[in-house]
Short mmCIF file of C-alpha atoms in Angstrom, two decimals:
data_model
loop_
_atom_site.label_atom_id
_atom_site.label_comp_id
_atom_site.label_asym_id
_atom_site.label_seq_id
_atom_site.Cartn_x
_atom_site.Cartn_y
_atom_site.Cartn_z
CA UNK I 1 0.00 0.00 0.00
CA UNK I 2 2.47 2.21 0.96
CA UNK I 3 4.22 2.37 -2.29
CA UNK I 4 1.22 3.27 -4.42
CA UNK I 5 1.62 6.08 -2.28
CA UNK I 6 5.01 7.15 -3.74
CA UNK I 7 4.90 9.33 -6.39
CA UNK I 8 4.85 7.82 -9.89
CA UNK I 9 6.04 8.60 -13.45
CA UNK I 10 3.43 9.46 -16.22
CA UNK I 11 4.97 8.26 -19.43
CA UNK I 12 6.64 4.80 -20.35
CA UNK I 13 8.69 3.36 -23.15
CA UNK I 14 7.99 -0.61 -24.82
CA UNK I 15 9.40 -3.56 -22.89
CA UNK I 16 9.42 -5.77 -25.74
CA UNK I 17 9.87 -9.36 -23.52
CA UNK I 18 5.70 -8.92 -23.24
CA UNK I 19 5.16 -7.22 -26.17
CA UNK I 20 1.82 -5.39 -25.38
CA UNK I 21 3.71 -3.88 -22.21
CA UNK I 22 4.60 -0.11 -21.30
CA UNK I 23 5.87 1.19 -18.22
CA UNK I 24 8.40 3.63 -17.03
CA UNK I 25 11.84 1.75 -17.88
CA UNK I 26 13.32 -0.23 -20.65
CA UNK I 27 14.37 -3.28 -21.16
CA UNK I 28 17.62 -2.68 -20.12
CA UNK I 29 16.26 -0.77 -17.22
CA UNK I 30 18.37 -2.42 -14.23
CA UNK I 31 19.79 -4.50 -16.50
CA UNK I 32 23.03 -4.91 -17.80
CA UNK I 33 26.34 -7.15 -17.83
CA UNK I 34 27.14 -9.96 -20.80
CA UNK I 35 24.47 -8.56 -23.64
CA UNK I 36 24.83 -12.53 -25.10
CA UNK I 37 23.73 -13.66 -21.23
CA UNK I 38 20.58 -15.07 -21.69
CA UNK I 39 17.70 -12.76 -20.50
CA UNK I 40 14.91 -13.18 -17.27
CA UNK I 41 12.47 -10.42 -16.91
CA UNK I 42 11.46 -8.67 -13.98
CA UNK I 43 8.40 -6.83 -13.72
CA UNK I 44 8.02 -4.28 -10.67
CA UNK I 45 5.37 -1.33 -9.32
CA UNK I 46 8.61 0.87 -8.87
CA UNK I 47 7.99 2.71 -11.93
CA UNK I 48 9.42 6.10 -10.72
CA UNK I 49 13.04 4.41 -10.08
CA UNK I 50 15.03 4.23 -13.31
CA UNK I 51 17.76 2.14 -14.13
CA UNK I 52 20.24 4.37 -12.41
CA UNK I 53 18.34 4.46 -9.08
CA UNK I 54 19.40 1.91 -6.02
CA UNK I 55 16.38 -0.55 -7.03
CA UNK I 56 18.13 -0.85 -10.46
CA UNK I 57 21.14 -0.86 -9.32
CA UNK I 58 20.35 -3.93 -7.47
CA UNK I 59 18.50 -5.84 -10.31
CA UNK I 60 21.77 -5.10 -12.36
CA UNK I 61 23.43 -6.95 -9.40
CA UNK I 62 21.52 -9.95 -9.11
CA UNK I 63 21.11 -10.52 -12.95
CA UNK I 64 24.81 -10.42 -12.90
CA UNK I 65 25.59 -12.72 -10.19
CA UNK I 66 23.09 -14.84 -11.44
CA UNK I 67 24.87 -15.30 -15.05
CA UNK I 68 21.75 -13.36 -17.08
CA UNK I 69 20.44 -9.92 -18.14
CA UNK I 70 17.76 -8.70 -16.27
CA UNK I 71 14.91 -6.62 -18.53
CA UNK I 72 12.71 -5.17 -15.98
CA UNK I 73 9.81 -3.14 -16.46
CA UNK I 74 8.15 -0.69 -13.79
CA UNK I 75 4.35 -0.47 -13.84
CA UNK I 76 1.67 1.42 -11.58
CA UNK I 77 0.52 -1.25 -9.11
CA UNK I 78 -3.14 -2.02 -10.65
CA UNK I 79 -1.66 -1.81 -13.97
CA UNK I 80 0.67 -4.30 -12.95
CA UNK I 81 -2.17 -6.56 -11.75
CA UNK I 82 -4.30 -6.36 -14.53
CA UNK I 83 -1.56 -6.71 -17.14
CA UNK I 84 0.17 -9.78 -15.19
CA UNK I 85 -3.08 -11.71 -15.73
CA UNK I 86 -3.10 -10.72 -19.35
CA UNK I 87 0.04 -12.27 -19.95
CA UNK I 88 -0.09 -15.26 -17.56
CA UNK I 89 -3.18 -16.16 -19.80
CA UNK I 90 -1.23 -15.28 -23.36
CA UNK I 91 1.76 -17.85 -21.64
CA UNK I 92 3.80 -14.41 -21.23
CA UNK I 93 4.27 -14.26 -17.55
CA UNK I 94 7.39 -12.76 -16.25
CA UNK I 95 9.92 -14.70 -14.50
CA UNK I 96 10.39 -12.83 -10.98
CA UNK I 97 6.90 -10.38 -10.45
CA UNK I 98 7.24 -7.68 -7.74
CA UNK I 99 4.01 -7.29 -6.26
CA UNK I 100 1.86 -5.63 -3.82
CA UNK I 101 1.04 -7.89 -0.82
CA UNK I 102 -2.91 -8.13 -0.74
CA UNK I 103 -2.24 -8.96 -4.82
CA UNK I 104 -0.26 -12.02 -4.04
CA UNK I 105 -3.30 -14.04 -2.85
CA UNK I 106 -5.67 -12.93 -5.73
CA UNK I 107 -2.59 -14.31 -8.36
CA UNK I 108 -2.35 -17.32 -6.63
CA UNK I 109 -5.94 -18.00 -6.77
CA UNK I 110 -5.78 -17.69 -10.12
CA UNK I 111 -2.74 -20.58 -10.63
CA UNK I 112 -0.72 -17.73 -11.77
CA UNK I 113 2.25 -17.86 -9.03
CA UNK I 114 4.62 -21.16 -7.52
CA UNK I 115 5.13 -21.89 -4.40
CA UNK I 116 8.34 -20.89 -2.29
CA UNK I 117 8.19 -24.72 -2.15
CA UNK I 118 7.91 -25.67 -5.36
CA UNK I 119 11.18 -23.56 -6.79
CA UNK I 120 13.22 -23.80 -3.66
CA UNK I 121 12.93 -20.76 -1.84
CA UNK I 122 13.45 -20.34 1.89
CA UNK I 123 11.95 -18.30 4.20
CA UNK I 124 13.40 -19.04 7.31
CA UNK I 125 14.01 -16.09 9.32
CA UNK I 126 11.43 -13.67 8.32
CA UNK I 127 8.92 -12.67 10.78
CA UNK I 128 5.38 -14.90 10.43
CA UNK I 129 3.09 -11.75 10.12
CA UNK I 130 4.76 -10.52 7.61
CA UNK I 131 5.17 -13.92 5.56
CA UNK I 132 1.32 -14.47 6.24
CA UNK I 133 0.97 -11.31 4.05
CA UNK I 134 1.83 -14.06 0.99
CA UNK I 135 0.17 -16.78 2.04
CA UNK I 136 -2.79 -18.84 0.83
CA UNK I 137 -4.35 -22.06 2.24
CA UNK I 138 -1.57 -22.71 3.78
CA UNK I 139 0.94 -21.87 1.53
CA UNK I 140 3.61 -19.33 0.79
CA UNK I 141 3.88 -17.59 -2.82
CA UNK I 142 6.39 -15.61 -2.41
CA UNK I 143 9.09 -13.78 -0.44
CA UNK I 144 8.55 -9.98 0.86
CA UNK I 145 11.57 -7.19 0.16
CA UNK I 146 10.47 -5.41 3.56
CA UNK I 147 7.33 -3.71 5.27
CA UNK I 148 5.97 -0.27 6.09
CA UNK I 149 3.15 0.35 8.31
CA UNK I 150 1.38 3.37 10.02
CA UNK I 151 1.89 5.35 12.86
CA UNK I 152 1.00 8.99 13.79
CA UNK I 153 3.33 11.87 13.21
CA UNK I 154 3.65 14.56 15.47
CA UNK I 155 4.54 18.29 15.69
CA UNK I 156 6.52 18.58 18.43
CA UNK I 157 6.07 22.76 18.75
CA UNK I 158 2.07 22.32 18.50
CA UNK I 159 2.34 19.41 20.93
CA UNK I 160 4.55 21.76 23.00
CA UNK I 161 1.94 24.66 23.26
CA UNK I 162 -1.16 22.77 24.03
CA UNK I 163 0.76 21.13 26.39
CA UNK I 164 0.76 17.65 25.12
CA UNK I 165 3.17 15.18 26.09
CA UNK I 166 2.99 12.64 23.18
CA UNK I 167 4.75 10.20 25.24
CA UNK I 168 1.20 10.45 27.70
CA UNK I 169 -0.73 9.11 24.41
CA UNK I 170 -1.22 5.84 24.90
CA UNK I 171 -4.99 4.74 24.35
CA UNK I 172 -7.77 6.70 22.14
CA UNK I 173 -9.16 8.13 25.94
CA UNK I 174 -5.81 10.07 26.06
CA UNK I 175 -5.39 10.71 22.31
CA UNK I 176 -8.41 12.19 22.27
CA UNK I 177 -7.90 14.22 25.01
CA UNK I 178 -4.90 15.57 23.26
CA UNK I 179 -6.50 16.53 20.05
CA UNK I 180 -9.00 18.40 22.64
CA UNK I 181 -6.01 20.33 24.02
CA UNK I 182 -4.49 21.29 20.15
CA UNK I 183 -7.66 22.13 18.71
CA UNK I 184 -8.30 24.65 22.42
CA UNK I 185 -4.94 25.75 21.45
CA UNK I 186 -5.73 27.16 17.96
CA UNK I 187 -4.33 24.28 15.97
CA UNK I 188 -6.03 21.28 14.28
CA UNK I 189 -5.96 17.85 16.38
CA UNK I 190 -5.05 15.16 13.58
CA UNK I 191 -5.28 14.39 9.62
CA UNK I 192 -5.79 11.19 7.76
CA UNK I 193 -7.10 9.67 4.73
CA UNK I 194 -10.78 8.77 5.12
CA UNK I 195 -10.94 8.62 1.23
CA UNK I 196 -13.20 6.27 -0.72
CA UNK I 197 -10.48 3.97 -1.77
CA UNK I 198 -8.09 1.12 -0.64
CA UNK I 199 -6.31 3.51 0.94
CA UNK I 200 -9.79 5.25 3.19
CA UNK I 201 -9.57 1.40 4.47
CA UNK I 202 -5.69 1.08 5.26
CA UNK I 203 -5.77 4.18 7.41
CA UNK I 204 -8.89 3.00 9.16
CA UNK I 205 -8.33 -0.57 9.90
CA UNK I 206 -4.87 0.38 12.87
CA UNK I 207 -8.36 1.60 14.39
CA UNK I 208 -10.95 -1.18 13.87
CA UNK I 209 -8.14 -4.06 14.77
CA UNK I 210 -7.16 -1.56 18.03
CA UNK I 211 -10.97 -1.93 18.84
CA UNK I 212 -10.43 -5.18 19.01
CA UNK I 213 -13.03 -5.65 15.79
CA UNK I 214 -12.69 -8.45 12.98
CA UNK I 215 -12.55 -8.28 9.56
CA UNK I 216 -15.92 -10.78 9.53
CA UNK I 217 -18.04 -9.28 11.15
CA UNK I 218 -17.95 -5.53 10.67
CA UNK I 219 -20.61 -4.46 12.41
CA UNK I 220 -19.72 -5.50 15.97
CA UNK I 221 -19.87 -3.33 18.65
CA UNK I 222 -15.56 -3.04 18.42
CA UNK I 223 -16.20 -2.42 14.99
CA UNK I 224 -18.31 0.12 15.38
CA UNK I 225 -16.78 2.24 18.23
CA UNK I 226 -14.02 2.63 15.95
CA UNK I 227 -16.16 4.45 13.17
CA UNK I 228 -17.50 6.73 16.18
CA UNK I 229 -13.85 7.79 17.15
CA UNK I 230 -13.19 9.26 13.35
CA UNK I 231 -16.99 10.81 13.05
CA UNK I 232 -16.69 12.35 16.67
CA UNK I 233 -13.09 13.08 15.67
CA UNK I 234 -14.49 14.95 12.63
CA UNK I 235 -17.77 16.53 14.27
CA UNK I 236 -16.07 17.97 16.72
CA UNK I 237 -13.13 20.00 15.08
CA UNK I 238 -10.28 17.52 15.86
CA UNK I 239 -9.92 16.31 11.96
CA UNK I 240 -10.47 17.92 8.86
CA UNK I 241 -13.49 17.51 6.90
CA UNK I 242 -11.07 16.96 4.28
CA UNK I 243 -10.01 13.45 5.10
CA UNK I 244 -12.91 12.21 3.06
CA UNK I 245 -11.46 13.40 0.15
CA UNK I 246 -7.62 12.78 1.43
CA UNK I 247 -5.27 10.30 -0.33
CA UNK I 248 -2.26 9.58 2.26
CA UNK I 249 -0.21 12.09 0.04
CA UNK I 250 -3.17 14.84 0.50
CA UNK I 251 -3.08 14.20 4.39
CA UNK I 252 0.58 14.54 4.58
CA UNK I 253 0.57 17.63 2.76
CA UNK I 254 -1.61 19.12 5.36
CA UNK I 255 0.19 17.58 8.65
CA UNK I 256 3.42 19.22 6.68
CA UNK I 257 1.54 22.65 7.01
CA UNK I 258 2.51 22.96 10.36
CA UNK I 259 -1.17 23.43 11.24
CA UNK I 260 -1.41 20.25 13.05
CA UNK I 261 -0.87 17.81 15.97
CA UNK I 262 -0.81 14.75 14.53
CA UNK I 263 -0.69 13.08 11.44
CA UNK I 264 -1.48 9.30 10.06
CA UNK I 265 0.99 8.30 7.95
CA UNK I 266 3.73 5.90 6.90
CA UNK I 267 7.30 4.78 6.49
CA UNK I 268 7.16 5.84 3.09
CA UNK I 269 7.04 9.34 4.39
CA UNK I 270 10.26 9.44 6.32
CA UNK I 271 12.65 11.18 3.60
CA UNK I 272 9.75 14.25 3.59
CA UNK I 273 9.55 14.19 7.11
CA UNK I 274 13.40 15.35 7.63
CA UNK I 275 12.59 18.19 5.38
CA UNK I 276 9.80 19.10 7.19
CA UNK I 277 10.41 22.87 7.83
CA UNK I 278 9.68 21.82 11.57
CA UNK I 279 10.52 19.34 14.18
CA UNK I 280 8.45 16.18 14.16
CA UNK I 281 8.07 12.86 16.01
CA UNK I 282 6.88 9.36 15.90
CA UNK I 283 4.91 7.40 18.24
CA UNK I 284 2.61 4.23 17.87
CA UNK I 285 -1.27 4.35 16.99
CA UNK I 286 -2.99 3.58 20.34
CA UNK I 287 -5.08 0.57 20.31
CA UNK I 288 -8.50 1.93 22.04
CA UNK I 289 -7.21 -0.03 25.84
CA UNK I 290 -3.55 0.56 25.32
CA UNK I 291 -0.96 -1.11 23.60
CA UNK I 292 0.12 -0.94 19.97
CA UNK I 293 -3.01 -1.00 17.61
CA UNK I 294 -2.33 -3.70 14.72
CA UNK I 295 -1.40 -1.54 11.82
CA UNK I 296 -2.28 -3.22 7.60
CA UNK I 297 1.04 -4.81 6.75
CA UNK I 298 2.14 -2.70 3.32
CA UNK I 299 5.09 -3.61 1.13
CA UNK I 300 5.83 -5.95 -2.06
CA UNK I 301 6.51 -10.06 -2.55
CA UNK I 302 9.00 -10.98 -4.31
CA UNK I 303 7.11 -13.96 -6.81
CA UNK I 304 7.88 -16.47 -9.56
CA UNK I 305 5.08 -16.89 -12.01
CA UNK I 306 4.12 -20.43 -13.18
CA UNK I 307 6.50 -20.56 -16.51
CA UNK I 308 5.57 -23.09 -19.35
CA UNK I 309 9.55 -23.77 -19.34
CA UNK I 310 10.22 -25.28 -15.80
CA UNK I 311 14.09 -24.89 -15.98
CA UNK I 312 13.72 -21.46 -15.71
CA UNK I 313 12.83 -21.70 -12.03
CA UNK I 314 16.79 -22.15 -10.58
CA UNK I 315 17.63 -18.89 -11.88
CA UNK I 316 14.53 -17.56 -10.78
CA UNK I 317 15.23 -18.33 -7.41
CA UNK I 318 18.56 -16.94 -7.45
CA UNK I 319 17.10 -13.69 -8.11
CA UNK I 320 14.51 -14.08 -6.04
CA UNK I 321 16.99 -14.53 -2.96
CA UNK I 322 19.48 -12.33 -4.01
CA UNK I 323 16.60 -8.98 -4.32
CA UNK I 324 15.22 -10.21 -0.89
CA UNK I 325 18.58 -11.08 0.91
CA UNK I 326 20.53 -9.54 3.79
CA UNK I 327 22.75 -6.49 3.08
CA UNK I 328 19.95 -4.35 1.02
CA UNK I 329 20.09 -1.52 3.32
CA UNK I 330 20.50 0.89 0.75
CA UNK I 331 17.36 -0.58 -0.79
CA UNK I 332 15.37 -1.76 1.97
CA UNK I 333 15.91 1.36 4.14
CA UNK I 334 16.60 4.23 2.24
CA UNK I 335 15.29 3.80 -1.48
CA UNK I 336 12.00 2.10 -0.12
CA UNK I 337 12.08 3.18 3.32
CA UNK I 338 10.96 -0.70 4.27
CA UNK I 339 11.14 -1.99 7.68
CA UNK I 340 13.22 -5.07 7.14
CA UNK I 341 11.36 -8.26 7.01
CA UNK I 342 13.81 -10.23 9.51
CA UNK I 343 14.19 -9.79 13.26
CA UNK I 344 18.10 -9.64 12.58
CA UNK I 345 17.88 -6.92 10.01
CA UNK I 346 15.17 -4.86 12.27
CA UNK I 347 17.55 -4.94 15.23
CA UNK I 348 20.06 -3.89 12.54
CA UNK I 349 17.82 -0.77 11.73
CA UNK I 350 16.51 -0.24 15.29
CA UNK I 351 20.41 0.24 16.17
CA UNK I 352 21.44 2.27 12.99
CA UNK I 353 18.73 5.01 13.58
CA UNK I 354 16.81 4.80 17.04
CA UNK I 355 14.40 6.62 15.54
CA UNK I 356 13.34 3.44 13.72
CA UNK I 357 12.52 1.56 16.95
CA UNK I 358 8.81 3.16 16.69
CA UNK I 359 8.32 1.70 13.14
CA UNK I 360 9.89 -1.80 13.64
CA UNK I 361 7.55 -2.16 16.99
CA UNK I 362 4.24 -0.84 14.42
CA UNK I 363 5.62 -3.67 11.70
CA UNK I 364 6.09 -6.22 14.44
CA UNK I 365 2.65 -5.76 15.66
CA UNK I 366 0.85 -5.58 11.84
CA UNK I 367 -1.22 -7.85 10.41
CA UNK I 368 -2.10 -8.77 6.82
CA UNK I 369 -5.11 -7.78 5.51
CA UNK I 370 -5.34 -11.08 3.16
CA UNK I 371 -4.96 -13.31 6.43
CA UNK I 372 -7.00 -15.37 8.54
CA UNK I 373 -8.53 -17.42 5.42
CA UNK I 374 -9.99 -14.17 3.96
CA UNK I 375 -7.59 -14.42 0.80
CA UNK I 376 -9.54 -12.94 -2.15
CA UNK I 377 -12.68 -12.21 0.35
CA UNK I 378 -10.69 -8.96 1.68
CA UNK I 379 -11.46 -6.66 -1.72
CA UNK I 380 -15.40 -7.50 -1.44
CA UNK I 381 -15.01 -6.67 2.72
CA UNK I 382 -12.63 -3.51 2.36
CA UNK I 383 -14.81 -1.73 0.03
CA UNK I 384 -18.16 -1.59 1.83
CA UNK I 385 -16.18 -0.53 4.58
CA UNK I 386 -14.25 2.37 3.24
CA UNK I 387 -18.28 3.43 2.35
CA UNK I 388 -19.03 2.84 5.85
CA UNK I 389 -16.68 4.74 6.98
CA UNK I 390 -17.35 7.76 4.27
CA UNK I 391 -21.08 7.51 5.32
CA UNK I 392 -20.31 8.15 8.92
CA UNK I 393 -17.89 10.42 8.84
CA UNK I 394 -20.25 12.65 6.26
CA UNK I 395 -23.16 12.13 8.70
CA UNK I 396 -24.95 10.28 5.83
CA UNK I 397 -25.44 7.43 8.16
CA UNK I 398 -24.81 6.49 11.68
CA UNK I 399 -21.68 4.69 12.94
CA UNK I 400 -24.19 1.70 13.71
CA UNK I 401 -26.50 1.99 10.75
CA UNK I 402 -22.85 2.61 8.07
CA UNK I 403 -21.27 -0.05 9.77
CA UNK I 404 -24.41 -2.77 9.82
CA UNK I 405 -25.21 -1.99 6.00
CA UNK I 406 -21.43 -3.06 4.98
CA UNK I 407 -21.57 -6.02 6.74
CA UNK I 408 -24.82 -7.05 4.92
CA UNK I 409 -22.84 -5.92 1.45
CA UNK I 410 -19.51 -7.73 2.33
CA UNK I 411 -21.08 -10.79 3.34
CA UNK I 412 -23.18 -10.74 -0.04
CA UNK I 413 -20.62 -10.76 -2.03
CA UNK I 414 -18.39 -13.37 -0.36
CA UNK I 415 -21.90 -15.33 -0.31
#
């Protein structure tokens, strides 16, 4: 999720491996070494990296080590999607496919991706919750680079004269009682993106899951309280009637006014934030009784579509490992701003910048929005309640009354 947040290029050139395919790179786009090596594509939703960025740089690397040239191709994430089908179906799949985590299920389904199993890939070492993220009846299709989450930014001189001590915030009792003090103080309380989209849903479920609500059963009473903390949020002055129109770029825009206390974001975020023409913390969304609130796991798998040509799958593997291995800071941390997807290399982080240790805690404590046997279910259970949500917070509906109609339209569709 977080990297259809990044910005993204407008205009592509051919990748002629596929044929029908344009993106923002060419096939020689993190590519290069022996031009007789025999050649693996790589398709990716980094289309605003180029071949001379640290993402291509890497490709370059591991089509090297691996003996081939790499022709990679960056594509907007639903582009991707929809054009990896296309070619899976035309026998043109690509041999490594970097995709968005709630994807991974929805091209498995489809008998589009292997197994880490069947091509030999491990996956020892990398945190469960963040391997469930690729995961489908019990098994693993792929590997992931890293992970971002959410967690709420904060501006330390508005914190300062309202008196806030963000350190204090530690359930939704007390962080509403801060956005009370901001918004007394002449600032605004907290932004976020409410917006009628994937992304509406990402922002709300750290919320929902801190409520203690499940993704079955949306109109609980948990699942409910947490649409009331938004509306009242809203109603009362702490947010912006603007969220429901926010994308997460729109809401950090505003938090990077200076106008407010807090603001939802994520890890993508970090190379704005230390520009920010002010000085800024982090600190963990509160679940609503204290404690971390489970944040949407967000971040890319590493894959290997099924290939007509099964011999294909060794070197596959080897680039597979060698994009997702240890000693990828510059990619993992900097060029992606991931969280890394291994307790060793988040101990690495958490010890390189302190400042991390907020972020590794959020990914530690995030869950997959695919998991728990929902699969392809999530799509038809997200969207009614990013309407729920809209409803509410627009006073179209009730909290109760939004929140009871999704259910009835989620469980509908997965009927």
């Amino acid at each position: 999720m977080g990297s259809a947040s990044r910005r993204r290029c407008a205009a592509g050139v051919g990748l002629a491996a596929a044929g029908v395919l344009a993106g923002c790179s060419s096939p020689g786009d993190g590519g290069g070494g022996d031009p007789a090596a025999e050649t693996y594509t790589v398709w990716d939703p980094y289309a605003q990296y180029g071949a001379g960025s640290e993402w291509g740089k890497l490709l370059e690397r591991c089509g090297a080590g691996a003996g081939v040239a790499v022709a990679r191709t960056g594509l907007e994430t639903t582009d991707l999607t929809n054009r990896t089908m296309l070619a899976a179906q035309q026998g043109q799949a690509p041999d490594v496919l970097v995709v968005d985590n709630p994807m991974v299920s929805t091209l498995a389904a489809a008998g589009i991706l292997t197994t880490t199993e069947q091509i030999g890939v491990a996956t020892t070492g990398i945190e469960p919750n963040l391997l469930a993220a690729g995961q489908l009846g019990g098994r693993t299709y792929g590997v992931p680079i890293g992970a971002n989450t959410l967690a709420l930014y904060y501006n330390k001189a508005v914190l300062d004269q309202a008196g806030v001590d963000p350190g204090a915030v530690r359930d939704w009792a007390s962080l509403t009682a801060a956005l009370e003090k901001v918004r007394a103080s002449g600032k605004r309380g907290i932004t976020f993106s409410a917006a009628g989209t994937e992304e509406g849903s990402f922002q709300f479920l750290p919320w929902f899951w801190g409520a203690g609500a499940r993704l079955t059963k949306l109109d609980s009473q948990r699942g409910v309280a947490a649409a009331a903390l938004w509306t009242a949020w809203v109603r009362r002055g702490y947010a912006p009637g603007s969220v429901l129109s926010n994308t997460q770029t729109a809401s950090w825009r505003e938090f990077a006014t200076g106008g407010f206390g807090f603001g939802e974001n994520g890890t993508w975020q970090l190379a704005d934030a230390r520009r920010l023409g002010f000085e800024y913390g982090t600190i963990p969304i509160p679940a609503q009784a204290g404690g971390i609130a489970p944040g949407p796991i967000g971040g890319e798998f590493v894959t290997v579509p099924v290939q007509g040509d099964t011999a294909r799958y060794a070197v596959s593997r080897q680039l597979v490992t060698c994009l997702t291995g240890p000693g990828h800071a510059d990619v993992t941390d900097a060029t992606l701003s991931y969280v890394s997807a291994s307790a060793a290399g988040q101990a690495r982080q958490a010890a390189a910048q302190p400042e991390l240790r907020v972020w590794v805690d959020a990914v530690r404590a995030a869950k997959s929005r695919t998991g728990g046997s929902l699969g392809t279910n999530y799509p038809k259970i997200s969207e009614p309640m990013w309407g729920a949500v809209q409803a509410s917070l627009s006073r179209a509906k009730s909290p109760r009354a939004a929140m009871t109609e999704a259910q009835a339209a989620a469980a509908a569709a997965i009927r």
